[in-house]
Amino acid sequence: MTDAAHGTVLVTGTSSGIGLATAVAAARAGFTTVATVRDVDRAVALRDAVARAQVKVDILRLDVTDADSVETGVRTVVERYGRLDALVNNAGVGHLGTVELTPLADLRAVMEVDFFGAVAMTRAAMPHLRASGGRVITIGAVRGVIGQPFNEAYSAAKFAVEGFMEALAPVAARVGVRVSIVEPGAVDLTSFADNAGGGDFPALIAAAGPYEPALRAYGDWVAGQLDLPVQTPPDIAEVVLRALTDPEPPFRIPTNDWARGYLGLKLADHDGMLVQAMTRRWVSPQ
Ligand SMILES: NC(=O)c1ccc[n+]([C@@H]2O[C@H](COP(=O)([O-])OP(=O)(O)OC[C@H]3O[C@@H](n4cnc5c(N)ncnc54)[C@H](OP(=O)(O)O)[C@@H]3O)[C@@H](O)[C@H]2O)c1
C-alpha cells in the first residue's frame, strides 16, 4: 500500500460528519471508496456531498454492531474490488451522563459501537489487509486519552480502542499491516453532540439529582471553551488521508497542535493528579 490510484478503502459511519468527509476526500484522492452506512435510505447528505464533489463512492449498508452485517460488508468489498487496502474505523457514538444515572444497557451500547464495532471490523478486515499490506486507521478522541467528566461511557470505550490498537500495532506490523489512531479534539458540524444526548441539556439537568451542581458547572465549562480551536470534518479527513498515504504513518496522530499538547499532559502525568486537578475544575463553580 498505498497506491492511491488502486487502493480500496472501506470507511464506517459515513452518513454524516467525519466519516462522510473522509469518504469524499478518499474518493477525490483516487481511492476506490466504499462508504458504509447503517441505513442506505438515510444517506442523503452523503449522496449530496458525493454529487457536489463529482466523485464516485460505493455506498454499502453496514452496522458495526451486527456480526452478519460486518462479515457481509467486508466480503462484498473484496468480492467487488478484489482487495481491501485500508479500513477506516470511524463509526462512533458519544454519551453524556454519569454511572449512577445511566442504565448499564446504555453503557454497554456505547461500548458495542465504539469498541466492539471497531474490533469486529478490524477482525473481519485483517486477512485482506495482510494480503494487500494495508492499514487500519481508527478515529479515536482526546477523550479516549484523558477521561472527560460526564463522558464516562464514551471515554471508557475510546480508552479501550486505544489499548486495543496500541497492543495490536506491533503484531499487525509483523504481518505487514500498519495501525494508526487519529485523535481529534473538538470537531464541529457533525451529528455527534446531538447523538450523545447533549442536544437536550436541560433534560439531563432535570434528571441529574445530586449531580446537578457538577453537571451545571460542566455545562458552564463547556460553554466557556470559546478559544478552543474547533476543527471541521474536512480538517479531520485531511489528517486521515495523510494516514492513508504516508509510507510510515505514526501510531498516534493528533489532528492539530492543541490535541498534541493536550495528549502530552497525560503522558507527563505519572500519578494521574495533573489530569485530576484539571478535570475537577471543570465540574466546580468557575
Ligand atoms: N465530533 C467530535 O467532536 C469528535 C471528536 C473526537 C472524535 N470523534 C469521533 O469521530 C467519529 C465520527 O464522529 P462524528 O463527530 O463525525 O459524529 P457523527 O456525525 O454522529 O457520525 C457518527 C457516524 O457513526 C455512525 N454510526 C453510529 N452507530 C453505528 C453503527 N452501529 N454502525 C455503523 N455506523 C454507526 C452514524 O450513523 P447513523 O447516522 O446511522 O447514526 C454516523 O454516520 C466517532 O468515532 C467519534 O467518536 C468525534
XYZ file of C-alpha atoms in Angstrom, residues 21-22 24-27 29 31 135 137 236-246:
21
model
C -15.935 13.949 4.768
C -13.370 11.130 4.812
C -15.448 12.123 -0.142
C -11.787 13.054 0.441
C -10.613 9.474 -0.198
C -12.605 9.262 -3.433
C -7.706 11.373 -3.848
C -9.126 5.628 -3.764
C -3.676 -0.408 7.069
C -6.967 3.714 10.789
C -10.040 15.605 10.090
C -10.498 13.930 6.696
C -7.278 15.593 5.567
C -5.433 14.017 8.512
C -6.978 10.608 7.741
C -5.872 10.988 4.113
C -2.306 11.583 5.295
C -2.552 8.450 7.453
C -3.788 6.546 4.386
C -0.949 7.673 2.156
C 2.052 8.284 4.447
